[in-house]
Amino acid sequence: MSLSTRWAAVAVAALTGLSPVLIPGGPAQAAPTVPVTRAGLDPALTAGRGARVGLLEQEAESARFTGQVIGPDRAAYTLPAEASGRRAVRLTPGQYVEFTLPAAANAITVRYALPDAPGGGGITAPLDVTVNGHGRRTMTLTSQYAYLYNQYPFTNDPGADLLHPDWWITECGCVPSATTPTPVITKPFRPMHFYDEQRLLLGRTYRAGDRVRLTASAAAPWTVVDLLESELVGAPHVEAVAANVLLFGADPTGRRDSAAAIDRAIAFAHKARLKVYLPPGTYQVNRHIIVDDVTIVGAGSWYTKVKGHEVALDEPAPDGSVHTGVGFYGRPAAEGGSRNVHLRGFAIEGDVRERIDTDQVNGIGGALSDSTIEGLHIRHTKVGMWFAGPMTNLRVTGNVIVDQIADGLNFHTGVTNSVVRDNVIRNTGDDGLAMWSEKTTDARNTFDHNTVQSPTLANGIAIYGGEGNTVSANLIADPVREGSGIHAGSRFGAEPFTGTLSITNNSVVRAGTYELNWNIGLGAIWFFALDRSIDADIRVTGDHYLDSTYNAIMLVSDWPVKDQYSISGVSFKDIRVDGTGTSVVSARAAGSASFENVDARHVGAVGVNNCGSFHFTPAGSEFALTDLGGNDGGWLAPYLPNVITCNDRPPVVPPPPPTTW
């Protein structure tokens, strides 16, 4: 079932880019104010959820512009689908978008897209920036870190044949290498990961009401502007009593490699019991900086940048890496890990353009116990932060992680008693935030008050097994494909769920993507029993599921194991569902769940789509729903406890936009 009938489908066109559905903009229209949004919504709808940071988001389609609106569309492989709010503004040379600053600001971030080069590899183009018609500055945009194509783990080549012709694909409903005649696959095949973002200090502080205009250049046939974030950045931080890396030979111009100088500063700081200070500048680093028992402080992520190239290794490393690149790494857990590491106030900019899962080219890595990471800005690495335990007591707060080839942050293997709070994660190529209990259980960790936007693959927040973990007060919006907003899965070899998994007071917006392999839509929150049953105490309380593309809630087991594994013990309480394309609950597994004070409105199809494990027995579905009272909207009562209402692929009815409850 295509989403093109729902949200104005956007066709894949020439290799230079995508030809989106356009809504004529015409002459610029007066817009005295541009509303501040959060994940493309009125902030009142997400109050108390998401990262508490000083970024003010404004959507381009709500600004004054001479271009054309693209979208809305939620079909994967389209520019609108990956845009915040599923809409953006397309500019041709000389056209502009103009934003009115909502508060005093001296810095902006622009999220944008450019075409790819015909043979892949991206292009570069300037973007003119003026304020009130004066002070022209240039922001350099590039698509060199965008555009992935084809099947996992993807390629940068738009003309590539199928990477896995022996895999079943939805496009032909077949295995191409086993099909006669061989199906013709349109190229570029499955383009994705279109957007990037760039930051700019404006040189002075402007007032609320001043107008920031972004004008597209002739260096690109089109430029898409998705959003602008403005903020008031303080003066550079100075750490007067510290091991200043300049004194050890670091080059703040970025022309010479500074890795050895930073190592020398760290060694001196150990002896003198000092912090390490990275003054304003750009420091070239093309390998890992190993950190243990050290504090490294920058002047602020707008002023101090640690930037490097991806470097091919002469031979693969023992961990399978074939490249290295800029990153701050604790020692591996097998070597005892690192402790008492504190990283604060700088940017890490990598050079990763392809996904190689064995490569250690992450912004932060290793095992870091009793440590803190605060105020970093990380982009163009493979994973922003990948932690491999056992390790304990890590605090990750107030960071921005954008434009990653894979995850934003992953607690992988035996991470315990750690907190990830008030971070912004956007445009990841895999899960935005994940806990993955592979081989060793992640336990008693918390993901709290984070904002996760537009993961192009997989989920906003995913929990794979573990004990006693918490997902609370997060804002997740606009997942694109093969995942959704919040996910709990027994998969990828994870240890079982034990204890209580608490999913509390989150808002999930415009979620529920199309699952390629199953050819169905997912829930805004979904539970998946693949490797084993899910039978822990899982409590979902206070969540809001807004404008869900398909279902709000899904519980599913893979077809080959549907008679072996079930999902039970999940309770939903004090939930609001405002708009679903299909159902409130989709059950495609055996098991049970309870519901209390779950209010729903604007439901596109039947309230409960209950297929159970697809045996359709006279006794009813193998999945039972328990009504604990207070469930308003009439969505639940007719379908208790296990009435079969199975529609494998129900038609989608787009709901109206969410409003204050």
Short mmCIF file of C-alpha atoms in Angstrom, two decimals, residues 54 131 179 208 238 244 315 322 337 422 487 547 551 562 620 638:
data_model
loop_
_atom_site.label_atom_id
_atom_site.label_comp_id
_atom_site.label_asym_id
_atom_site.label_seq_id
_atom_site.Cartn_x
_atom_site.Cartn_y
_atom_site.Cartn_z
CA GLY A 54 18.27 27.36 24.03
CA VAL A 131 19.90 40.39 8.29
CA THR A 179 13.04 -14.26 -10.82
CA ALA A 208 13.72 39.92 18.11
CA VAL A 238 38.31 30.60 29.01
CA ASN A 244 46.43 24.77 27.07
CA GLU A 315 45.53 -3.25 7.05
CA VAL A 322 39.38 -0.43 7.83
CA GLY A 337 37.90 0.86 30.37
CA ASP A 422 18.55 17.15 27.25
CA HIS A 487 10.65 0.62 19.99
CA ASP A 547 -0.71 12.33 14.09
CA ASN A 551 -1.18 2.78 14.26
CA LYS A 562 4.73 -16.28 15.65
CA GLY A 620 -11.00 -15.47 19.19
CA PRO A 638 -16.36 -3.30 21.22
#
